[in-house]
């Protein structure tokens, strides 16, 4: 009964998140970052499809790790990231549009296109159904660091590890620093490089610090004093890419 209660809650939540979004113009700072010169990687913990839909509407091509459609399903393929020549877009907690399929005793992640996501043809043209009938998303707290190591999530978090090591600048918007696994990766990066700089946009930085995990409260002040963390005291709805860019250019 407890398992079915949990499934019931999860099903209600993901279906509510499927509702059509309202005004998305506040995401203009993400669009402008993608159109700016230089290489951009976007890592998000959101399950919804708001950002990729917005960017597609503005003609921005994303490399999300999924292939071109085969029988109306895009399948996850790690090689997509290696051959990427556009904006990398990585959803570290999964997505409402992702489902798992069983193909010859092999679990594969795919994005079914169209309205009927539960019934699709496999690459060979045979019928296939989605496992469990619900999206491939991560939810919970203590379970996430373990799940970051396996399946499609293992590859996605490898991309996060790989890409963050190759950058000097990280912009953080809308993240509450409450995820232990993500925090460990970010702080490992910022302590591991003299050039690493993080700009955090939030309307209440002190409140953000007090609500974050212990490592945030432990390291925050020292990193700010050394200029490795800077703040823009604004909500995402008020933010511009020029403001973020100016903080990095001033380092």
Coordinates of N, CA, C and O in Angstrom, one line a residue, residues 73-206:
X73 N 11.0 7.8 -31.5 CA 11.6 7.8 -30.1 C 13.1 8.2 -30.3 O 13.8 7.7 -31.2
X74 N 13.5 9.1 -29.5 CA 14.9 9.5 -29.4 C 15.6 8.8 -28.2 O 15.1 8.9 -27.1
X75 N 16.6 8.1 -28.5 CA 17.3 7.2 -27.5 C 18.5 7.9 -27.0 O 19.3 8.6 -27.7
X76 N 18.8 7.7 -25.7 CA 20.0 8.2 -25.1 C 21.2 7.5 -25.6 O 21.2 6.2 -25.7
X77 N 22.2 8.2 -25.9 CA 23.5 7.7 -26.5 C 24.6 8.6 -26.0 O 24.7 9.8 -26.4
X78 N 25.5 8.1 -25.1 CA 26.5 9.0 -24.5 C 27.4 9.6 -25.6 O 28.0 10.6 -25.4
X79 N 27.5 8.9 -26.8 CA 28.4 9.4 -27.8 C 27.9 10.8 -28.4 O 28.7 11.5 -29.0
X80 N 26.6 11.1 -28.1 CA 26.1 12.4 -28.6 C 26.9 13.5 -28.0 O 27.0 14.6 -28.6
X81 N 27.3 13.4 -26.7 CA 28.0 14.5 -26.0 C 29.4 14.6 -26.6 O 29.9 15.7 -26.7
X82 N 30.0 13.5 -27.0 CA 31.4 13.6 -27.6 C 31.4 14.3 -28.9 O 32.4 14.9 -29.2
X83 N 30.4 14.2 -29.7 CA 30.3 14.8 -31.0 C 29.6 16.1 -31.0 O 29.3 16.6 -32.1
X84 N 29.3 16.7 -29.9 CA 28.5 17.8 -29.7 C 29.2 19.1 -30.3 O 30.4 19.3 -29.9
X85 N 28.5 19.9 -31.1 CA 29.1 21.2 -31.5 C 28.0 22.3 -31.3 O 28.1 23.3 -32.0
X86 N 27.2 22.1 -30.3 CA 26.2 23.1 -30.0 C 26.2 23.2 -28.4 O 27.1 22.7 -27.8
X87 N 25.2 23.8 -27.9 CA 25.0 24.0 -26.4 C 24.7 22.6 -25.8 O 23.8 22.0 -26.2
X88 N 25.6 22.2 -24.8 CA 25.3 21.0 -24.1 C 24.2 21.3 -23.1 O 24.3 22.3 -22.3
X89 N 23.2 20.4 -23.0 CA 22.1 20.6 -22.1 C 21.8 19.3 -21.4 O 21.4 18.3 -22.0
X90 N 22.2 19.3 -20.1 CA 22.2 18.1 -19.3 C 21.2 18.2 -18.1 O 21.4 19.1 -17.3
X91 N 20.2 17.3 -18.1 CA 19.2 17.3 -17.0 C 19.7 16.2 -16.0 O 19.4 15.0 -16.1
X92 N 20.3 16.6 -14.9 CA 20.9 15.7 -13.9 C 19.9 14.9 -13.1 O 20.3 13.9 -12.5
X93 N 18.6 15.4 -13.0 CA 17.6 14.6 -12.3 C 16.6 14.0 -13.2 O 15.5 13.6 -12.7
X94 N 16.9 13.9 -14.5 CA 15.9 13.3 -15.4 C 14.9 14.3 -15.9 O 15.0 15.5 -15.7
X95 N 13.9 13.8 -16.6 CA 13.0 14.7 -17.3 C 11.6 14.1 -17.4 O 11.4 12.8 -17.5
X96 N 10.6 14.9 -17.4 CA 9.2 14.4 -17.6 C 9.0 13.8 -19.0 O 8.1 13.0 -19.2
X97 N 9.9 14.1 -19.9 CA 9.8 13.5 -21.2 C 10.6 12.3 -21.4 O 10.6 11.7 -22.5
X98 N 11.3 11.8 -20.4 CA 12.1 10.6 -20.5 C 11.4 9.4 -20.0 O 10.8 9.5 -18.9
X99 N 11.5 8.3 -20.7 CA 10.9 7.0 -20.2 C 11.9 5.9 -20.5 O 12.8 6.0 -21.3
X100 N 11.8 4.8 -19.7 CA 12.7 3.6 -19.9 C 11.9 2.6 -20.7 O 10.7 2.3 -20.5
X101 N 12.7 1.9 -21.6 CA 12.2 0.8 -22.4 C 13.1 -0.4 -22.2 O 14.3 -0.3 -21.9
X102 N 12.4 -1.6 -22.3 CA 13.1 -2.9 -22.2 C 13.3 -3.4 -23.6 O 12.3 -3.8 -24.3
X103 N 14.6 -3.4 -24.1 CA 14.9 -3.9 -25.4 C 15.8 -5.1 -25.3 O 17.0 -4.9 -25.1
X104 N 15.3 -6.3 -25.5 CA 16.1 -7.5 -25.5 C 16.8 -7.6 -24.2 O 18.1 -7.8 -24.1
X105 N 16.1 -7.4 -23.1 CA 16.7 -7.5 -21.7 C 17.7 -6.4 -21.4 O 18.5 -6.5 -20.5
X106 N 17.6 -5.3 -22.2 CA 18.5 -4.1 -22.0 C 17.6 -2.9 -21.7 O 16.8 -2.6 -22.5
X107 N 17.9 -2.2 -20.6 CA 17.1 -1.0 -20.3 C 17.7 0.2 -21.1 O 18.9 0.4 -21.0
X108 N 16.9 0.9 -21.8 CA 17.3 2.1 -22.5 C 16.4 3.2 -22.2 O 15.2 3.1 -22.0
X109 N 17.0 4.4 -22.2 CA 16.2 5.6 -21.9 C 15.9 6.3 -23.3 O 16.7 6.3 -24.2
X110 N 14.6 6.7 -23.4 CA 14.2 7.4 -24.6 C 13.2 8.5 -24.4 O 12.6 8.6 -23.3
X111 N 13.1 9.3 -25.4 CA 12.1 10.4 -25.4 C 11.1 10.1 -26.5 O 11.3 10.3 -27.7
X112 N 9.9 9.5 -26.1 CA 8.8 9.3 -27.1 C 8.2 10.6 -27.6 O 8.0 11.5 -26.8
X113 N 8.1 10.7 -28.9 CA 7.5 11.9 -29.5 C 6.0 11.7 -29.7 O 5.5 10.5 -29.9
X114 N 5.2 12.7 -29.6 CA 3.8 12.6 -29.8 C 3.1 12.4 -28.5 O 3.6 12.4 -27.4
X115 N 1.7 12.3 -28.5 CA 0.9 12.2 -27.3 C 0.9 10.9 -26.6 O 0.8 10.8 -25.4
X116 N 1.0 9.8 -27.3 CA 0.9 8.5 -26.7 C 2.3 8.0 -26.4 O 3.0 7.4 -27.2
X117 N 2.8 8.3 -25.2 CA 4.2 8.0 -24.9 C 4.4 6.6 -24.4 O 5.5 6.1 -24.2
X118 N 3.3 5.9 -24.1 CA 3.3 4.6 -23.5 C 3.5 3.4 -24.5 O 3.9 2.3 -24.2
X119 N 3.1 3.7 -25.7 CA 3.2 2.6 -26.7 C 4.0 3.1 -28.0 O 3.6 4.1 -28.6
X120 N 5.1 2.5 -28.2 CA 5.9 2.8 -29.3 C 6.5 1.6 -30.0 O 6.5 0.5 -29.4
X121 N 7.1 1.8 -31.2 CA 7.8 0.8 -31.9 C 9.3 0.9 -31.5 O 9.8 2.0 -31.4
X122 N 10.0 -0.3 -31.4 CA 11.4 -0.2 -31.1 C 12.1 0.0 -32.5 O 11.5 0.0 -33.5
X123 N 13.5 0.1 -32.5 CA 14.2 0.4 -33.8 C 13.9 -0.7 -34.8 O 14.0 -0.4 -36.0
X124 N 13.6 -1.9 -34.4 CA 13.3 -3.0 -35.4 C 11.9 -3.0 -35.8 O 11.5 -3.8 -36.7
X125 N 11.0 -2.2 -35.3 CA 9.7 -2.1 -35.7 C 8.7 -2.9 -34.8 O 7.5 -3.0 -35.1
X126 N 9.2 -3.6 -33.8 CA 8.3 -4.3 -32.9 C 7.7 -3.5 -31.8 O 8.3 -2.4 -31.5
X127 N 6.6 -3.9 -31.3 CA 5.9 -3.1 -30.2 C 6.8 -3.1 -29.0 O 7.5 -4.1 -28.6
X128 N 6.9 -2.0 -28.3 CA 7.5 -1.8 -27.0 C 6.7 -0.9 -26.1 O 6.0 0.0 -26.6
X129 N 6.7 -1.1 -24.8 CA 6.0 -0.3 -23.9 C 7.0 0.3 -22.9 O 8.1 -0.3 -22.6
X130 N 6.6 1.4 -22.3 CA 7.5 2.0 -21.3 C 7.4 1.2 -20.0 O 6.3 0.7 -19.7
X131 N 8.5 1.1 -19.3 CA 8.5 0.5 -18.0 C 7.8 1.3 -17.0 O 8.1 2.5 -16.9
X132 N 7.0 0.8 -16.2 CA 6.3 1.5 -15.1 C 5.3 2.6 -15.5 O 4.6 3.1 -14.7
X133 N 5.4 3.0 -16.8 CA 4.4 4.0 -17.3 C 4.6 5.4 -16.7 O 3.7 6.2 -16.8
X134 N 5.8 5.7 -16.1 CA 6.0 7.0 -15.6 C 7.4 7.5 -15.9 O 8.3 6.7 -16.3
X135 N 7.6 8.8 -15.9 CA 8.9 9.3 -16.4 C 10.1 8.8 -15.6 O 10.0 8.4 -14.4
X136 N 11.3 8.9 -16.2 CA 12.5 8.6 -15.6 C 13.1 9.8 -14.9 O 13.8 10.7 -15.5
X137 N 12.7 10.0 -13.7 CA 13.1 11.2 -12.9 C 13.6 10.7 -11.5 O 13.2 9.7 -11.0
X138 N 14.5 11.5 -10.9 CA 15.0 11.3 -9.6 C 14.2 12.2 -8.6 O 14.1 13.4 -8.9
X139 N 13.8 11.6 -7.5 CA 13.1 12.3 -6.5 C 13.6 11.8 -5.1 O 14.0 10.6 -5.0
X140 N 13.5 12.6 -4.1 CA 14.0 12.2 -2.8 C 15.2 13.0 -2.3 O 15.6 14.0 -3.0
X141 N 15.8 12.6 -1.3 CA 17.0 13.3 -0.7 C 18.2 12.4 -0.6 O 19.1 12.5 -1.5
X142 N 18.2 11.6 0.4 CA 19.4 10.8 0.6 C 19.7 9.7 -0.4 O 20.8 9.2 -0.6
X143 N 18.7 9.4 -1.2 CA 18.9 8.4 -2.3 C 19.6 8.9 -3.5 O 20.2 8.1 -4.2
X144 N 19.6 10.1 -3.7 CA 20.2 10.7 -5.0 C 21.6 10.4 -5.2 O 22.0 10.0 -6.3
X145 N 22.5 10.7 -4.2 CA 23.9 10.4 -4.5 C 24.2 9.0 -5.0 O 25.1 8.8 -5.8
X146 N 23.5 8.0 -4.5 CA 23.7 6.6 -4.9 C 23.2 6.5 -6.4 O 23.8 5.8 -7.2
X147 N 22.0 7.1 -6.7 CA 21.5 6.9 -8.0 C 22.3 7.7 -9.1 O 22.1 7.4 -10.3
X148 N 23.0 8.7 -8.6 CA 23.9 9.4 -9.5 C 25.0 8.5 -10.2 O 25.6 8.9 -11.1
X149 N 25.2 7.4 -9.6 CA 26.3 6.5 -10.1 C 25.9 5.5 -11.1 O 26.7 4.8 -11.7
X150 N 24.6 5.3 -11.4 CA 24.2 4.2 -12.2 C 23.3 4.6 -13.4 O 22.7 5.7 -13.4
X151 N 23.3 3.7 -14.4 CA 22.4 3.9 -15.5 C 22.7 5.2 -16.3 O 23.8 5.7 -16.3
X152 N 21.6 5.8 -16.8 CA 21.8 7.0 -17.6 C 22.3 8.2 -16.7 O 23.0 9.0 -17.1
X153 N 21.9 8.1 -15.4 CA 22.3 9.2 -14.5 C 23.8 9.2 -14.2 O 24.4 10.2 -14.0
X154 N 24.4 8.0 -14.3 CA 25.9 7.9 -14.1 C 26.6 8.6 -15.2 O 27.6 9.3 -15.0
X155 N 26.1 8.5 -16.5 CA 26.7 9.2 -17.6 C 26.5 10.7 -17.5 O 27.4 11.5 -17.8
X156 N 25.3 11.1 -17.1 CA 25.0 12.5 -17.0 C 25.8 13.2 -16.0 O 26.3 14.3 -16.2
X157 N 26.0 12.5 -14.9 CA 26.9 13.1 -13.8 C 28.4 13.0 -14.2 O 29.2 13.9 -13.7
X158 N 28.7 12.1 -15.0 CA 30.1 12.1 -15.6 C 30.3 13.3 -16.4 O 31.4 13.9 -16.4
X159 N 29.3 13.7 -17.2 CA 29.4 14.9 -18.0 C 29.6 16.1 -17.2 O 30.3 17.0 -17.5
X160 N 28.8 16.2 -16.1 CA 28.9 17.3 -15.1 C 30.3 17.4 -14.6 O 31.0 18.4 -14.6
X161 N 30.9 16.2 -14.1 CA 32.2 16.2 -13.6 C 33.3 16.6 -14.6 O 34.2 17.4 -14.4
X162 N 33.1 16.1 -15.8 CA 34.0 16.4 -16.9 C 34.0 17.8 -17.3 O 35.1 18.5 -17.5
X163 N 32.8 18.3 -17.5 CA 32.7 19.7 -18.1 C 33.1 20.8 -17.0 O 33.7 21.8 -17.4
X164 N 32.7 20.5 -15.8 CA 33.0 21.6 -14.8 C 34.5 21.7 -14.5 O 35.1 22.7 -14.2
X165 N 35.2 20.5 -14.7 CA 36.7 20.6 -14.6 C 37.4 21.4 -15.7 O 38.5 21.8 -15.5
X166 N 36.7 21.6 -16.8 CA 37.3 22.3 -17.9 C 36.9 23.7 -18.0 O 37.2 24.4 -19.0
X167 N 36.1 24.2 -17.0 CA 35.7 25.6 -17.0 C 36.3 26.4 -15.9 O 36.7 25.9 -14.9
X168 N 36.3 27.7 -16.1 CA 36.7 28.6 -15.0 C 35.5 29.3 -14.4 O 35.6 29.9 -13.3
X169 N 34.4 29.4 -15.1 CA 33.3 30.2 -14.7 C 32.0 29.3 -14.6 O 31.6 28.6 -15.5
X170 N 31.3 29.5 -13.4 CA 30.1 28.8 -13.2 C 29.1 29.8 -12.7 O 29.3 30.5 -11.7
X171 N 27.9 29.9 -13.4 CA 26.8 30.8 -13.0 C 25.7 29.9 -12.4 O 25.4 28.9 -13.0
X172 N 25.3 30.2 -11.2 CA 24.3 29.4 -10.5 C 23.0 30.3 -10.3 O 23.0 31.4 -9.7
X173 N 21.9 29.8 -10.9 CA 20.6 30.5 -10.8 C 19.5 29.5 -10.4 O 19.4 28.5 -11.0
X174 N 18.8 29.8 -9.3 CA 17.7 28.9 -8.9 C 18.0 27.7 -8.2 O 17.2 26.8 -8.0
X175 N 19.3 27.5 -7.7 CA 19.7 26.3 -7.0 C 19.8 26.7 -5.5 O 20.5 27.7 -5.2
X176 N 19.3 25.9 -4.6 CA 19.3 26.1 -3.2 C 20.4 25.5 -2.4 O 20.5 25.6 -1.2
X177 N 21.4 24.9 -3.1 CA 22.5 24.2 -2.4 C 22.1 23.2 -1.4 O 22.7 23.1 -0.3
X178 N 21.0 22.5 -1.7 CA 20.5 21.5 -0.7 C 20.8 20.0 -1.2 O 20.5 19.1 -0.5
X179 N 21.5 19.9 -2.3 CA 21.8 18.5 -2.8 C 23.2 18.2 -2.5 O 24.2 18.8 -3.0
X180 N 23.4 17.2 -1.7 CA 24.8 16.8 -1.2 C 25.7 16.5 -2.4 O 26.9 16.9 -2.4
X181 N 25.2 15.6 -3.3 CA 26.1 15.2 -4.4 C 26.5 16.4 -5.3 O 27.7 16.5 -5.7
X182 N 25.6 17.3 -5.6 CA 25.9 18.4 -6.4 C 26.8 19.4 -5.7 O 27.8 19.9 -6.3
X183 N 26.6 19.6 -4.4 CA 27.4 20.5 -3.6 C 28.9 19.9 -3.6 O 29.8 20.7 -3.8
X184 N 29.0 18.6 -3.4 CA 30.4 18.1 -3.4 C 31.1 18.3 -4.7 O 32.3 18.6 -4.7
X185 N 30.4 18.2 -5.8 CA 31.1 18.4 -7.1 C 31.5 19.8 -7.3 O 32.6 20.1 -7.7
X186 N 30.6 20.8 -6.9 CA 30.8 22.2 -7.1 C 32.0 22.6 -6.2 O 32.9 23.3 -6.6
X187 N 32.0 22.2 -4.9 CA 33.1 22.7 -4.0 C 34.4 22.0 -4.3 O 35.4 22.6 -4.1
X188 N 34.4 20.8 -4.8 CA 35.6 20.1 -5.2 C 36.2 20.9 -6.4 O 37.4 21.1 -6.5
X189 N 35.4 21.4 -7.3 CA 35.8 22.2 -8.4 C 36.4 23.5 -8.0 O 37.5 23.9 -8.4
X190 N 35.7 24.2 -7.1 CA 36.1 25.6 -6.7 C 37.4 25.6 -5.9 O 38.2 26.5 -5.9
X191 N 37.6 24.6 -5.1 CA 38.8 24.5 -4.3 C 39.9 23.9 -5.1 O 41.1 24.0 -4.7
X192 N 39.6 23.3 -6.2 CA 40.7 22.6 -7.0 C 41.3 23.4 -8.0 O 42.3 22.9 -8.7
X193 N 40.9 24.7 -8.2 CA 41.5 25.5 -9.3 C 41.6 26.9 -8.8 O 40.7 27.5 -8.2
X194 N 42.8 27.6 -9.0 CA 43.0 29.0 -8.6 C 42.1 29.9 -9.4 O 41.7 31.0 -9.0
X195 N 41.7 29.5 -10.7 CA 40.9 30.3 -11.5 C 39.4 30.1 -11.4 O 38.7 30.9 -12.1
X196 N 39.0 29.2 -10.7 CA 37.5 28.9 -10.6 C 36.8 30.0 -9.9 O 37.2 30.5 -8.8
X197 N 35.7 30.5 -10.6 CA 34.9 31.6 -10.0 C 33.4 31.2 -10.2 O 33.0 30.7 -11.3
X198 N 32.7 31.5 -9.2 CA 31.2 31.2 -9.2 C 30.4 32.4 -9.0 O 30.7 33.1 -8.0
X199 N 29.5 32.7 -9.8 CA 28.5 33.8 -9.6 C 27.2 33.2 -9.3 O 26.6 32.4 -10.1
X200 N 26.6 33.7 -8.2 CA 25.3 33.2 -7.7 C 24.3 34.3 -7.8 O 24.5 35.4 -7.2
X201 N 23.2 34.1 -8.5 CA 22.1 35.1 -8.5 C 21.0 34.6 -7.6 O 20.5 33.5 -7.8
X202 N 20.7 35.5 -6.6 CA 19.7 35.1 -5.6 C 19.2 36.4 -4.9 O 20.1 37.2 -4.6
X203 N 17.9 36.6 -4.7 CA 17.5 37.8 -4.1 C 17.8 37.9 -2.6 O 17.8 39.0 -2.0
X204 N 18.2 36.8 -2.0 CA 18.6 36.8 -0.5 C 19.7 35.9 -0.3 O 19.6 34.8 0.2
X205 N 21.0 36.3 -0.5 CA 22.1 35.4 -0.4 C 22.3 34.9 1.1 O 22.7 33.7 1.2
X206 N 22.0 35.7 2.1 CA 22.2 35.2 3.5 C 21.1 34.1 3.8 O 21.4 33.2 4.4

